[in-house]
């Protein structure tokens, strides 16, 4: 079984982002970048499947600027076998990304596509579903457990009412949630080995994909700061403020 894993380069989740002075976007100068946390979970799941001999090859694909190759190399250090880098300096929208991944799926014919349920920068939660529509593959989103049984996959997914288990016929798409696993750290020997693993480079144009943006960002700004709380000396004082100041009762 071949597994294709999509990873995205995002601002590290520990970094507090700030908008640019002109409000045109997020300031990325001298900001630490990492693999999107949900994508890292997808890589870990693919590697675990390989360690169980359920998978013969793990291929990692990423789309972005030249520096996005760093995230592919990190994935290779975590246990993936080879990488595919789609070079693009355009800020791609989910549909464009899904179309690029569809082209890669046509070339690679993977049995399973793993990706994070969403990226922590755009928070769109759209790419996996759009890829499912383009390929016609069944999909299991928000996966907290994945079991491969021959040509079938059972996905336990998190929904508002609790947990739901769906059965998928491979090839299929699974988007990962936080409770699926805990990603490992790359060891130094594996980081060195990753430098020798193959990585193919292509572009959306070579894949025949139009990445022209359909959405324009008008403004990016920080959320309004919350007003400081106050202490009250009695229940009567609390009720008075809720009624006359906050006007919630």
PDB file of C-alpha atoms in Angstrom:
ATOM      1  CA  UNK A   1       0.000   0.000   0.000  1.00  0.00           C
ATOM      2  CA  UNK A   2       1.288   3.440  -0.939  1.00  0.00           C
ATOM      3  CA  UNK A   3       0.441   6.378   1.333  1.00  0.00           C
ATOM      4  CA  UNK A   4       0.552   9.982   0.160  1.00  0.00           C
ATOM      5  CA  UNK A   5       0.826  12.597   2.911  1.00  0.00           C
ATOM      6  CA  UNK A   6       0.232  16.309   2.321  1.00  0.00           C
ATOM      7  CA  UNK A   7       2.091  18.718   4.614  1.00  0.00           C
ATOM      8  CA  UNK A   8       1.984  22.495   4.862  1.00  0.00           C
ATOM      9  CA  UNK A   9       4.545  25.065   5.996  1.00  0.00           C
ATOM     10  CA  UNK A  10       2.990  27.374   8.619  1.00  0.00           C
ATOM     11  CA  UNK A  11       4.094  29.707  11.400  1.00  0.00           C
ATOM     12  CA  UNK A  12       5.113  27.642  14.426  1.00  0.00           C
ATOM     13  CA  UNK A  13       2.178  27.254  16.812  1.00  0.00           C
ATOM     14  CA  UNK A  14       4.232  28.730  19.674  1.00  0.00           C
ATOM     15  CA  UNK A  15       4.682  32.029  17.829  1.00  0.00           C
ATOM     16  CA  UNK A  16       2.257  34.889  18.362  1.00  0.00           C
ATOM     17  CA  UNK A  17       1.625  36.301  14.906  1.00  0.00           C
ATOM     18  CA  UNK A  18       1.215  39.992  14.156  1.00  0.00           C
ATOM     19  CA  UNK A  19      -0.352  41.736  11.173  1.00  0.00           C
ATOM     20  CA  UNK A  20       1.738  43.908   8.884  1.00  0.00           C
ATOM     21  CA  UNK A  21       1.653  47.658   9.489  1.00  0.00           C
ATOM     22  CA  UNK A  22      -0.441  48.196   6.365  1.00  0.00           C
ATOM     23  CA  UNK A  23      -2.868  45.388   7.268  1.00  0.00           C
ATOM     24  CA  UNK A  24      -2.193  43.524   4.024  1.00  0.00           C
ATOM     25  CA  UNK A  25      -1.324  40.236   5.709  1.00  0.00           C
ATOM     26  CA  UNK A  26       0.619  38.525   8.498  1.00  0.00           C
ATOM     27  CA  UNK A  27       4.192  39.629   9.173  1.00  0.00           C
ATOM     28  CA  UNK A  28       6.423  36.590   8.503  1.00  0.00           C
ATOM     29  CA  UNK A  29       9.813  38.305   8.764  1.00  0.00           C
ATOM     30  CA  UNK A  30      12.180  36.371  11.053  1.00  0.00           C
ATOM     31  CA  UNK A  31       9.322  34.127  12.211  1.00  0.00           C
ATOM     32  CA  UNK A  32       9.916  30.449  13.005  1.00  0.00           C
ATOM     33  CA  UNK A  33       8.126  28.147  10.553  1.00  0.00           C
ATOM     34  CA  UNK A  34       7.171  24.504  11.082  1.00  0.00           C
ATOM     35  CA  UNK A  35       5.023  21.695   9.753  1.00  0.00           C
ATOM     36  CA  UNK A  36       1.353  22.341  10.398  1.00  0.00           C
ATOM     37  CA  UNK A  37       0.585  20.341  13.613  1.00  0.00           C
ATOM     38  CA  UNK A  38      -2.288  18.404  12.027  1.00  0.00           C
ATOM     39  CA  UNK A  39      -0.066  17.539   9.040  1.00  0.00           C
ATOM     40  CA  UNK A  40       2.626  16.302  11.418  1.00  0.00           C
ATOM     41  CA  UNK A  41       0.047  13.927  12.914  1.00  0.00           C
ATOM     42  CA  UNK A  42      -0.703  12.673   9.386  1.00  0.00           C
ATOM     43  CA  UNK A  43       3.010  11.982   8.800  1.00  0.00           C
ATOM     44  CA  UNK A  44       3.248  10.117  12.102  1.00  0.00           C
ATOM     45  CA  UNK A  45       0.232   7.962  11.239  1.00  0.00           C
ATOM     46  CA  UNK A  46       1.706   7.069   7.853  1.00  0.00           C
ATOM     47  CA  UNK A  47       5.023   6.100   9.457  1.00  0.00           C
ATOM     48  CA  UNK A  48       3.230   3.961  12.043  1.00  0.00           C
ATOM     49  CA  UNK A  49       1.377   2.141   9.274  1.00  0.00           C
ATOM     50  CA  UNK A  50       4.717   1.485   7.594  1.00  0.00           C
ATOM     51  CA  UNK A  51       6.168   0.138  10.844  1.00  0.00           C
ATOM     52  CA  UNK A  52       3.219  -2.283  11.035  1.00  0.00           C
ATOM     53  CA  UNK A  53       4.058  -3.485   7.493  1.00  0.00           C
ATOM     54  CA  UNK A  54       0.714  -2.116   6.298  1.00  0.00           C
ATOM     55  CA  UNK A  55       2.487   0.317   3.989  1.00  0.00           C
ATOM     56  CA  UNK A  56       5.220  -0.190   1.405  1.00  0.00           C
ATOM     57  CA  UNK A  57       5.966   3.488   0.713  1.00  0.00           C
ATOM     58  CA  UNK A  58       5.228   6.868   2.300  1.00  0.00           C
ATOM     59  CA  UNK A  59       5.383   9.840  -0.073  1.00  0.00           C
ATOM     60  CA  UNK A  60       5.219  13.388   1.298  1.00  0.00           C
ATOM     61  CA  UNK A  61       4.054  16.301  -0.850  1.00  0.00           C
ATOM     62  CA  UNK A  62       4.132  20.001  -0.036  1.00  0.00           C
ATOM     63  CA  UNK A  63       3.236  23.135  -1.979  1.00  0.00           C
ATOM     64  CA  UNK A  64       4.805  26.525  -1.355  1.00  0.00           C
ATOM     65  CA  UNK A  65       7.951  28.655  -1.637  1.00  0.00           C
ATOM     66  CA  UNK A  66      11.435  27.142  -1.864  1.00  0.00           C
ATOM     67  CA  UNK A  67      11.777  27.105   1.921  1.00  0.00           C
ATOM     68  CA  UNK A  68       8.858  24.649   2.128  1.00  0.00           C
ATOM     69  CA  UNK A  69      11.383  21.956   1.208  1.00  0.00           C
ATOM     70  CA  UNK A  70      12.509  22.160   4.844  1.00  0.00           C
ATOM     71  CA  UNK A  71       9.183  20.703   5.962  1.00  0.00           C
ATOM     72  CA  UNK A  72       9.495  17.873   3.428  1.00  0.00           C
ATOM     73  CA  UNK A  73      12.986  17.081   4.727  1.00  0.00           C
ATOM     74  CA  UNK A  74      11.631  17.074   8.281  1.00  0.00           C
ATOM     75  CA  UNK A  75       8.936  14.596   7.208  1.00  0.00           C
ATOM     76  CA  UNK A  76      11.596  12.425   5.572  1.00  0.00           C
ATOM     77  CA  UNK A  77      13.543  12.506   8.841  1.00  0.00           C
ATOM     78  CA  UNK A  78      10.415  11.327  10.654  1.00  0.00           C
ATOM     79  CA  UNK A  79      10.269   8.234   8.454  1.00  0.00           C
ATOM     80  CA  UNK A  80       8.793   9.085   5.050  1.00  0.00           C
ATOM     81  CA  UNK A  81      10.515   7.550   2.010  1.00  0.00           C
ATOM     82  CA  UNK A  82      10.526  10.329  -0.590  1.00  0.00           C
ATOM     83  CA  UNK A  83       9.172  13.796  -1.213  1.00  0.00           C
ATOM     84  CA  UNK A  84       7.442  15.775  -3.928  1.00  0.00           C
ATOM     85  CA  UNK A  85       7.824  19.550  -3.831  1.00  0.00           C
ATOM     86  CA  UNK A  86       5.438  21.763  -5.806  1.00  0.00           C
ATOM     87  CA  UNK A  87       7.109  25.164  -6.060  1.00  0.00           C
ATOM     88  CA  UNK A  88       4.818  28.191  -5.939  1.00  0.00           C
ATOM     89  CA  UNK A  89       5.328  31.675  -4.549  1.00  0.00           C
ATOM     90  CA  UNK A  90       1.597  32.373  -4.798  1.00  0.00           C
ATOM     91  CA  UNK A  91      -0.487  32.212  -1.623  1.00  0.00           C
ATOM     92  CA  UNK A  92      -2.578  29.262  -2.791  1.00  0.00           C
ATOM     93  CA  UNK A  93      -6.223  28.796  -1.866  1.00  0.00           C
ATOM     94  CA  UNK A  94      -7.633  25.399  -0.790  1.00  0.00           C
ATOM     95  CA  UNK A  95      -9.134  24.666  -4.226  1.00  0.00           C
ATOM     96  CA  UNK A  96      -5.819  25.288  -5.986  1.00  0.00           C
ATOM     97  CA  UNK A  97      -4.025  23.064  -3.471  1.00  0.00           C
ATOM     98  CA  UNK A  98      -6.640  20.329  -3.928  1.00  0.00           C
ATOM     99  CA  UNK A  99      -6.201  20.497  -7.713  1.00  0.00           C
ATOM    100  CA  UNK A 100      -2.424  20.167  -7.358  1.00  0.00           C
ATOM    101  CA  UNK A 101      -2.867  17.176  -5.056  1.00  0.00           C
ATOM    102  CA  UNK A 102      -5.337  15.661  -7.531  1.00  0.00           C
ATOM    103  CA  UNK A 103      -2.652  15.864 -10.230  1.00  0.00           C
ATOM    104  CA  UNK A 104      -0.139  14.184  -7.921  1.00  0.00           C
ATOM    105  CA  UNK A 105      -2.682  11.458  -7.084  1.00  0.00           C
ATOM    106  CA  UNK A 106      -3.131  10.801 -10.798  1.00  0.00           C
ATOM    107  CA  UNK A 107       0.637  10.336 -11.126  1.00  0.00           C
ATOM    108  CA  UNK A 108       1.282   8.350  -7.944  1.00  0.00           C
ATOM    109  CA  UNK A 109      -1.959   6.321  -7.604  1.00  0.00           C
ATOM    110  CA  UNK A 110      -1.774   6.160  -3.787  1.00  0.00           C
ATOM    111  CA  UNK A 111      -3.995   3.779  -1.841  1.00  0.00           C
ATOM    112  CA  UNK A 112      -4.392   6.212   1.044  1.00  0.00           C
ATOM    113  CA  UNK A 113      -4.111   9.995   1.239  1.00  0.00           C
ATOM    114  CA  UNK A 114      -3.475  11.450   4.689  1.00  0.00           C
ATOM    115  CA  UNK A 115      -3.578  15.148   5.540  1.00  0.00           C
ATOM    116  CA  UNK A 116      -4.332  17.423   8.469  1.00  0.00           C
ATOM    117  CA  UNK A 117      -7.974  18.356   8.937  1.00  0.00           C
ATOM    118  CA  UNK A 118      -6.984  22.037   8.651  1.00  0.00           C
ATOM    119  CA  UNK A 119      -3.985  24.351   8.761  1.00  0.00           C
ATOM    120  CA  UNK A 120      -3.488  26.642  11.746  1.00  0.00           C
ATOM    121  CA  UNK A 121      -2.936  29.689   9.536  1.00  0.00           C
ATOM    122  CA  UNK A 122      -5.980  29.711   7.255  1.00  0.00           C
ATOM    123  CA  UNK A 123      -8.183  27.392   9.394  1.00  0.00           C
ATOM    124  CA  UNK A 124     -10.219  26.693   6.260  1.00  0.00           C
ATOM    125  CA  UNK A 125     -10.774  22.939   6.738  1.00  0.00           C
ATOM    126  CA  UNK A 126     -11.531  22.584   3.003  1.00  0.00           C
ATOM    127  CA  UNK A 127      -8.655  20.950   1.130  1.00  0.00           C
ATOM    128  CA  UNK A 128      -9.346  17.331   2.113  1.00  0.00           C
ATOM    129  CA  UNK A 129     -13.025  17.597   1.236  1.00  0.00           C
ATOM    130  CA  UNK A 130     -12.284  19.339  -2.074  1.00  0.00           C
ATOM    131  CA  UNK A 131      -9.745  16.662  -2.969  1.00  0.00           C
ATOM    132  CA  UNK A 132     -12.370  14.026  -2.234  1.00  0.00           C
ATOM    133  CA  UNK A 133     -14.765  15.732  -4.632  1.00  0.00           C
ATOM    134  CA  UNK A 134     -12.119  16.027  -7.368  1.00  0.00           C
ATOM    135  CA  UNK A 135     -10.897  12.421  -7.110  1.00  0.00           C
ATOM    136  CA  UNK A 136     -14.197  10.760  -6.248  1.00  0.00           C
ATOM    137  CA  UNK A 137     -12.483   8.972  -3.340  1.00  0.00           C
ATOM    138  CA  UNK A 138     -14.377   8.279  -0.105  1.00  0.00           C
ATOM    139  CA  UNK A 139     -13.195  10.348   2.851  1.00  0.00           C
ATOM    140  CA  UNK A 140     -13.062  10.159   6.622  1.00  0.00           C
ATOM    141  CA  UNK A 141     -12.538  13.561   8.225  1.00  0.00           C
ATOM    142  CA  UNK A 142     -11.497  14.524  11.792  1.00  0.00           C
ATOM    143  CA  UNK A 143     -10.001  11.067  12.360  1.00  0.00           C
ATOM    144  CA  UNK A 144      -9.114  10.098  15.929  1.00  0.00           C
ATOM    145  CA  UNK A 145      -8.447   6.439  15.023  1.00  0.00           C
ATOM    146  CA  UNK A 146      -7.512   4.705  11.777  1.00  0.00           C
ATOM    147  CA  UNK A 147      -7.533   0.941  11.216  1.00  0.00           C
ATOM    148  CA  UNK A 148      -6.501  -0.560   7.885  1.00  0.00           C
ATOM    149  CA  UNK A 149      -7.967  -3.982   7.074  1.00  0.00           C
ATOM    150  CA  UNK A 150      -6.891  -5.123   3.626  1.00  0.00           C
ATOM    151  CA  UNK A 151      -8.607  -2.931   1.056  1.00  0.00           C
ATOM    152  CA  UNK A 152     -10.769  -1.263   3.690  1.00  0.00           C
ATOM    153  CA  UNK A 153     -10.216   1.448   6.289  1.00  0.00           C
ATOM    154  CA  UNK A 154     -12.231   2.052   9.436  1.00  0.00           C
ATOM    155  CA  UNK A 155     -12.068   5.667  10.580  1.00  0.00           C
ATOM    156  CA  UNK A 156     -13.308   6.811  13.963  1.00  0.00           C
ATOM    157  CA  UNK A 157     -14.094  10.480  13.608  1.00  0.00           C
ATOM    158  CA  UNK A 158     -14.923  13.168  16.130  1.00  0.00           C
ATOM    159  CA  UNK A 159     -18.332  14.789  15.700  1.00  0.00           C
ATOM    160  CA  UNK A 160     -20.395  17.160  17.845  1.00  0.00           C
ATOM    161  CA  UNK A 161     -22.336  14.271  19.413  1.00  0.00           C
ATOM    162  CA  UNK A 162     -19.282  12.137  20.222  1.00  0.00           C
ATOM    163  CA  UNK A 163     -17.565   9.563  17.989  1.00  0.00           C
ATOM    164  CA  UNK A 164     -18.636   8.092  14.662  1.00  0.00           C
ATOM    165  CA  UNK A 165     -16.974   5.164  12.880  1.00  0.00           C
ATOM    166  CA  UNK A 166     -17.150   4.984   9.093  1.00  0.00           C
ATOM    167  CA  UNK A 167     -15.916   2.263   6.752  1.00  0.00           C
ATOM    168  CA  UNK A 168     -14.044   3.355   3.620  1.00  0.00           C
ATOM    169  CA  UNK A 169     -13.020   1.411   0.560  1.00  0.00           C
ATOM    170  CA  UNK A 170      -9.464   2.193  -0.528  1.00  0.00           C
ATOM    171  CA  UNK A 171      -8.254   4.366  -2.164  1.00  0.00           C
ATOM    172  CA  UNK A 172      -9.524   6.904   0.341  1.00  0.00           C
ATOM    173  CA  UNK A 173      -8.760  10.249   1.960  1.00  0.00           C
ATOM    174  CA  UNK A 174      -8.391  10.654   5.725  1.00  0.00           C
ATOM    175  CA  UNK A 175      -7.940  14.008   7.476  1.00  0.00           C
ATOM    176  CA  UNK A 176      -6.355  13.796  10.911  1.00  0.00           C
ATOM    177  CA  UNK A 177      -7.436  15.244  14.243  1.00  0.00           C
ATOM    178  CA  UNK A 178      -5.375  15.918  17.374  1.00  0.00           C
ATOM    179  CA  UNK A 179      -6.189  12.702  19.239  1.00  0.00           C
ATOM    180  CA  UNK A 180      -5.107  10.342  16.442  1.00  0.00           C
ATOM    181  CA  UNK A 181      -1.525  10.103  17.751  1.00  0.00           C
ATOM    182  CA  UNK A 182       1.401  11.988  19.234  1.00  0.00           C
ATOM    183  CA  UNK A 183       4.130  12.784  16.682  1.00  0.00           C
ATOM    184  CA  UNK A 184       7.673  11.654  17.394  1.00  0.00           C
ATOM    185  CA  UNK A 185      10.830  13.765  17.321  1.00  0.00           C
ATOM    186  CA  UNK A 186      13.303  13.306  14.493  1.00  0.00           C
ATOM    187  CA  UNK A 187      16.604  11.838  15.662  1.00  0.00           C
ATOM    188  CA  UNK A 188      19.919  13.279  14.466  1.00  0.00           C
ATOM    189  CA  UNK A 189      20.860  10.147  12.470  1.00  0.00           C
ATOM    190  CA  UNK A 190      17.481  10.237  10.695  1.00  0.00           C
ATOM    191  CA  UNK A 191      17.900  13.947   9.962  1.00  0.00           C
ATOM    192  CA  UNK A 192      21.214  13.160   8.269  1.00  0.00           C
ATOM    193  CA  UNK A 193      19.687  10.236   6.330  1.00  0.00           C
ATOM    194  CA  UNK A 194      16.815  12.464   5.164  1.00  0.00           C
ATOM    195  CA  UNK A 195      19.268  14.609   3.195  1.00  0.00           C
ATOM    196  CA  UNK A 196      19.942  11.648   0.908  1.00  0.00           C
ATOM    197  CA  UNK A 197      16.325  10.657   0.336  1.00  0.00           C
ATOM    198  CA  UNK A 198      14.891  11.572  -3.092  1.00  0.00           C
ATOM    199  CA  UNK A 199      12.754  14.662  -3.575  1.00  0.00           C
ATOM    200  CA  UNK A 200      11.142  15.544  -6.884  1.00  0.00           C
ATOM    201  CA  UNK A 201      10.367  19.174  -7.776  1.00  0.00           C
ATOM    202  CA  UNK A 202       7.550  20.369 -10.009  1.00  0.00           C
ATOM    203  CA  UNK A 203       5.246  23.381 -10.392  1.00  0.00           C
ATOM    204  CA  UNK A 204       1.478  23.915 -10.676  1.00  0.00           C
ATOM    205  CA  UNK A 205       2.019  24.929 -14.302  1.00  0.00           C
ATOM    206  CA  UNK A 206       3.737  21.623 -15.076  1.00  0.00           C
ATOM    207  CA  UNK A 207       0.815  19.849 -13.422  1.00  0.00           C
ATOM    208  CA  UNK A 208      -1.633  21.812 -15.562  1.00  0.00           C
ATOM    209  CA  UNK A 209      -3.237  23.584 -12.603  1.00  0.00           C
ATOM    210  CA  UNK A 210      -4.501  27.166 -12.664  1.00  0.00           C
ATOM    211  CA  UNK A 211      -3.713  28.732  -9.277  1.00  0.00           C
ATOM    212  CA  UNK A 212      -5.209  32.171  -9.956  1.00  0.00           C
ATOM    213  CA  UNK A 213      -6.659  33.437  -6.617  1.00  0.00           C
ATOM    214  CA  UNK A 214     -10.420  33.729  -6.408  1.00  0.00           C
ATOM    215  CA  UNK A 215     -10.490  35.466  -3.024  1.00  0.00           C
ATOM    216  CA  UNK A 216      -8.849  38.779  -2.133  1.00  0.00           C
ATOM    217  CA  UNK A 217      -7.764  39.574   1.422  1.00  0.00           C
ATOM    218  CA  UNK A 218      -8.949  43.084   2.162  1.00  0.00           C
ATOM    219  CA  UNK A 219      -7.469  43.542   5.625  1.00  0.00           C
ATOM    220  CA  UNK A 220      -5.754  41.649   8.429  1.00  0.00           C
ATOM    221  CA  UNK A 221      -5.901  43.013  11.965  1.00  0.00           C
ATOM    222  CA  UNK A 222      -5.406  41.825  15.519  1.00  0.00           C
ATOM    223  CA  UNK A 223      -8.531  40.976  17.524  1.00  0.00           C
ATOM    224  CA  UNK A 224      -9.820  43.646  19.891  1.00  0.00           C
ATOM    225  CA  UNK A 225      -8.375  43.410  23.374  1.00  0.00           C
ATOM    226  CA  UNK A 226     -10.720  42.370  26.126  1.00  0.00           C
ATOM    227  CA  UNK A 227     -11.511  44.867  28.855  1.00  0.00           C
ATOM    228  CA  UNK A 228     -10.025  44.055  32.245  1.00  0.00           C
ATOM    229  CA  UNK A 229     -12.296  42.306  34.718  1.00  0.00           C
ATOM    230  CA  UNK A 230     -13.332  43.752  38.075  1.00  0.00           C
ATOM    231  CA  UNK A 231     -13.998  42.352  41.528  1.00  0.00           C
ATOM    232  CA  UNK A 232     -17.326  42.743  43.281  1.00  0.00           C
ATOM    233  CA  UNK A 233     -17.831  42.703  47.019  1.00  0.00           C
ATOM    234  CA  UNK A 234     -21.244  41.043  47.170  1.00  0.00           C
ATOM    235  CA  UNK A 235     -23.860  39.133  45.200  1.00  0.00           C
ATOM    236  CA  UNK A 236     -26.085  42.224  45.188  1.00  0.00           C
ATOM    237  CA  UNK A 237     -23.257  44.255  43.657  1.00  0.00           C
ATOM    238  CA  UNK A 238     -22.762  41.548  41.010  1.00  0.00           C
ATOM    239  CA  UNK A 239     -26.439  41.472  40.119  1.00  0.00           C
ATOM    240  CA  UNK A 240     -26.539  45.258  39.894  1.00  0.00           C
ATOM    241  CA  UNK A 241     -23.637  45.379  37.449  1.00  0.00           C
ATOM    242  CA  UNK A 242     -25.037  42.527  35.342  1.00  0.00           C
ATOM    243  CA  UNK A 243     -28.375  44.289  35.142  1.00  0.00           C
ATOM    244  CA  UNK A 244     -27.403  47.970  34.798  1.00  0.00           C
ATOM    245  CA  UNK A 245     -23.910  47.890  33.217  1.00  0.00           C
ATOM    246  CA  UNK A 246     -23.651  44.649  31.222  1.00  0.00           C
ATOM    247  CA  UNK A 247     -27.429  44.553  30.676  1.00  0.00           C
ATOM    248  CA  UNK A 248     -27.466  40.766  30.394  1.00  0.00           C
ATOM    249  CA  UNK A 249     -30.268  40.170  32.904  1.00  0.00           C
TER     250      UNK A 249
END
